[in-house]
Coordinates of C-alpha atoms in Angstrom, one line a residue:
X36 CA -55.7 84.3 178.2
X37 CA -58.5 86.3 176.3
X38 CA -56.8 89.0 176.0
X39 CA -54.1 87.2 174.3
X40 CA -56.2 84.9 171.7
X41 CA -57.7 88.6 171.0
X42 CA -54.5 90.0 170.1
X43 CA -53.4 87.0 167.7
X44 CA -56.8 87.0 165.6
X45 CA -56.5 90.7 165.1
X46 CA -53.7 90.1 162.0
X47 CA -56.4 87.6 160.6
X48 CA -59.2 89.6 161.1
X49 CA -57.4 92.7 159.1
X50 CA -56.9 90.2 156.0
X51 CA -60.6 89.3 155.4
X52 CA -62.1 92.8 155.7
X53 CA -65.2 93.2 153.8
X54 CA -64.8 96.6 153.0
X55 CA -64.7 97.0 148.9
X56 CA -60.9 98.1 147.4
X57 CA -62.7 100.8 145.6
X58 CA -65.5 103.3 146.1
X59 CA -69.1 102.4 145.1
X60 CA -70.3 103.0 141.7
X61 CA -73.7 103.6 140.8
X62 CA -74.6 102.0 137.8
X63 CA -76.1 103.9 135.1
X64 CA -78.6 102.2 132.9
X65 CA -79.2 103.7 129.2
X66 CA -82.1 103.2 126.5
X67 CA -81.1 102.4 122.9
X68 CA -83.8 103.0 120.7
X69 CA -83.3 104.8 118.0
X70 CA -86.1 106.5 115.8
X71 CA -86.6 106.6 112.2
X72 CA -86.8 110.4 111.5
X73 CA -90.4 110.2 109.7
X74 CA -93.1 107.7 109.5
X75 CA -94.4 106.6 105.9
X76 CA -97.5 104.9 105.0
X77 CA -97.2 101.8 103.4
X78 CA -99.0 100.6 99.8
X79 CA -101.7 98.5 99.7
X80 CA -99.9 95.9 98.1
X81 CA -96.6 96.2 100.2
X82 CA -95.2 92.7 101.3
X83 CA -95.2 91.7 105.2
X84 CA -91.5 90.9 106.5
X85 CA -90.7 88.5 109.5
X86 CA -87.5 89.7 111.5
X87 CA -86.3 87.0 113.2
X88 CA -84.6 87.3 116.6
X89 CA -81.4 89.3 116.3
X90 CA -78.2 87.2 117.1
X91 CA -75.1 88.9 119.6
X92 CA -71.5 88.3 118.4
X93 CA -69.1 87.2 121.0
X94 CA -68.5 89.8 123.7
X95 CA -71.7 91.6 122.3
X96 CA -74.1 89.7 124.7
X97 CA -73.3 91.6 127.9
X98 CA -75.1 94.7 128.8
X99 CA -72.0 96.8 130.0
X100 CA -71.0 99.7 127.7
X101 CA -67.8 98.5 125.3
X102 CA -65.1 101.3 124.3
X103 CA -62.1 100.7 122.4
X104 CA -58.9 101.9 124.0
X105 CA -56.2 103.9 122.0
X106 CA -54.3 100.7 122.8
X107 CA -56.5 98.6 121.1
X108 CA -57.9 96.7 124.1
X109 CA -61.8 96.5 124.6
X110 CA -63.0 97.9 127.8
X111 CA -66.4 97.2 129.5
X112 CA -68.0 99.4 132.0
X113 CA -70.2 97.1 133.7
X114 CA -72.0 100.2 135.9
X115 CA -72.8 101.7 132.6
X116 CA -74.7 99.6 130.9
X117 CA -78.0 99.3 128.6
X118 CA -81.4 98.8 130.0
X119 CA -81.3 95.2 128.5
X120 CA -79.2 93.3 126.3
X121 CA -78.5 95.3 123.3
X122 CA -79.1 93.0 120.6
X123 CA -82.5 92.6 122.2
X124 CA -82.8 96.1 122.2
X125 CA -81.4 97.0 118.7
X126 CA -84.1 94.1 117.5
X127 CA -86.8 95.6 118.6
X128 CA -85.6 98.9 117.6
X129 CA -85.2 97.7 114.0
X130 CA -88.9 96.5 113.5
X131 CA -90.0 100.0 114.5
X132 CA -87.4 101.4 112.1
X133 CA -88.8 99.0 109.0
X134 CA -92.7 99.6 109.9
X135 CA -92.0 103.0 109.9
X136 CA -89.9 102.9 106.4
X137 CA -93.6 102.1 104.5
X138 CA -91.9 99.5 102.2
X139 CA -94.0 96.9 104.5
X140 CA -97.5 96.3 104.9
X141 CA -96.6 94.6 108.8
X142 CA -93.3 94.0 110.5
X143 CA -93.3 90.8 112.7
X144 CA -91.9 88.5 115.1
X145 CA -91.0 84.7 115.3
X146 CA -94.4 83.1 116.2
X147 CA -96.9 85.4 114.5
X148 CA -99.6 83.9 112.7
X149 CA -99.6 86.7 109.9
X150 CA -97.6 84.6 107.3
X151 CA -94.5 86.6 105.8
X152 CA -93.1 87.3 102.2
X153 CA -89.7 88.4 103.3
X154 CA -87.8 87.0 106.3
X155 CA -84.8 89.2 107.7
X156 CA -82.3 87.5 109.8
X157 CA -79.1 89.1 111.6
X158 CA -76.5 89.6 114.0
X159 CA -75.3 93.0 115.9
X160 CA -71.4 92.2 115.2
X161 CA -70.2 95.6 116.7
X162 CA -71.5 98.5 118.7
X163 CA -68.7 100.7 120.5
X164 CA -67.5 103.6 121.6
X165 CA -64.1 104.6 120.0
X166 CA -63.0 107.9 121.9
X167 CA -59.5 107.9 120.1
X168 CA -61.0 107.9 117.2
X169 CA -63.8 110.4 118.0
X170 CA -66.4 108.1 117.1
X171 CA -68.9 105.3 118.3
X172 CA -69.6 102.7 115.6
X173 CA -72.3 99.8 115.0
X174 CA -72.6 97.4 112.5
X175 CA -75.2 94.5 111.7
X176 CA -74.8 91.3 109.6
X177 CA -78.1 90.9 107.2
X178 CA -79.2 88.4 105.5
X179 CA -82.7 88.5 103.5
X180 CA -84.7 86.0 102.3
X181 CA -87.7 85.6 100.3
X182 CA -90.4 82.9 101.2
X183 CA -91.8 80.3 98.6
X184 CA -95.3 81.7 97.6
X185 CA -96.9 78.7 97.7
X186 CA -96.5 75.0 98.7
X187 CA -93.5 73.9 100.4
X188 CA -90.1 74.8 99.1
X189 CA -86.9 76.9 100.1
X190 CA -86.5 79.9 100.8
X191 CA -84.6 82.1 98.0
X192 CA -81.6 84.5 99.3
X193 CA -82.1 88.0 98.1
X194 CA -79.5 89.7 99.6
X195 CA -76.6 89.2 102.2
X196 CA -74.6 92.6 103.3
X197 CA -73.1 94.2 106.4
X198 CA -75.1 97.5 107.2
X199 CA -72.6 100.2 109.2
X200 CA -73.3 103.5 111.1
X201 CA -70.9 106.0 113.0
X202 CA -71.5 108.9 115.0
X203 CA -69.0 111.8 116.6
X204 CA -68.2 111.8 120.3
X205 CA -67.3 114.3 122.2
X206 CA -63.5 114.9 123.3
X207 CA -61.8 113.7 126.4
X208 CA -64.0 110.7 127.2
X209 CA -62.9 107.9 129.3
X210 CA -62.8 104.7 127.4
X211 CA -63.5 102.9 130.9
X212 CA -66.3 104.9 131.7
X213 CA -67.9 106.7 128.5
X214 CA -70.7 107.5 130.2
X215 CA -74.2 109.1 128.8
X216 CA -72.4 110.8 125.8
X217 CA -70.8 107.8 124.3
X218 CA -74.5 106.0 124.8
X219 CA -76.3 108.7 122.9
X220 CA -73.8 108.2 120.2
X221 CA -74.3 104.5 119.8
X222 CA -77.6 105.0 119.4
X223 CA -77.5 107.6 117.0
X224 CA -74.4 105.2 115.0
X225 CA -76.8 102.3 115.4
X226 CA -79.9 104.5 113.7
X227 CA -77.6 105.0 110.8
X228 CA -76.8 101.5 110.6
X229 CA -80.9 100.9 110.1
X230 CA -80.7 103.1 107.2
X231 CA -78.1 101.3 105.7
X232 CA -80.5 98.1 106.6
X233 CA -83.1 99.8 104.5
X234 CA -81.3 100.9 101.7
X235 CA -80.3 97.3 101.2
X236 CA -83.8 96.2 101.5
X237 CA -85.0 98.3 99.1
X238 CA -82.2 97.6 96.6
X239 CA -82.8 93.6 96.9
X240 CA -86.6 93.8 96.6
X241 CA -86.4 96.2 93.7
X242 CA -84.2 93.5 92.0
X243 CA -86.6 90.5 92.6
X244 CA -90.1 91.4 90.7
X245 CA -90.5 87.8 90.6
X246 CA -91.4 87.7 94.2
X247 CA -94.7 89.5 94.2
X248 CA -96.6 90.4 97.2
X249 CA -98.9 88.0 98.8
X250 CA -102.4 89.1 97.9
X251 CA -104.5 90.9 100.8
X252 CA -106.9 87.7 100.9
X253 CA -104.2 85.8 102.1
X254 CA -103.7 87.8 105.3
X255 CA -107.2 88.0 106.3
X256 CA -107.8 87.3 110.0
X257 CA -104.3 88.3 111.0
X258 CA -103.3 91.6 112.7
X259 CA -99.9 93.6 111.5
X260 CA -97.2 94.0 114.0
X261 CA -95.1 96.8 115.1
X262 CA -95.6 100.2 116.3

């Protein structure tokens, strides 16, 4: 009887195998931290910029590297991922980039005690490899506001624009597993998008002479942020 029960259970056990259907894939993790090529010292009267938390467009809240296949399908390599959500990494890298530009006395984040002259709000709207086109692309939606200089009041919109960047990809990449080459190209594309952000901010602030930077005395007792 025991032998017969064992034979009857064999098909059931075969159908409940815990073995994976595909080989194990070791997770690869990549940084996303483009650096500005040079660093400039800000002028004494440079404004303070507050960079608020960078939002992520739908689909960009995950860590997996994203690629566009030749058929137009977006593929995500879940075993090839960023070390943190890409919008978080881009936010920190953007602060460092803008501080290194020398256009601002300080680049702060929400919660800072330092009162800001300008406020940047943004969203990461594209960050994907496109092997069929041989490029990696990145894009940010940017909104720049001027804070009221004294007393209560509404912030004034200085600029709203999209900053885009791209970088070449080596040929022959698998869009479902683009690997470290794609991660490096995406970081370079994001750096180019940051350069467009810097240009957009410079253009907007140069057209707004009625928004002078706050006097140094107004910042006394606070420390600058970012490095």
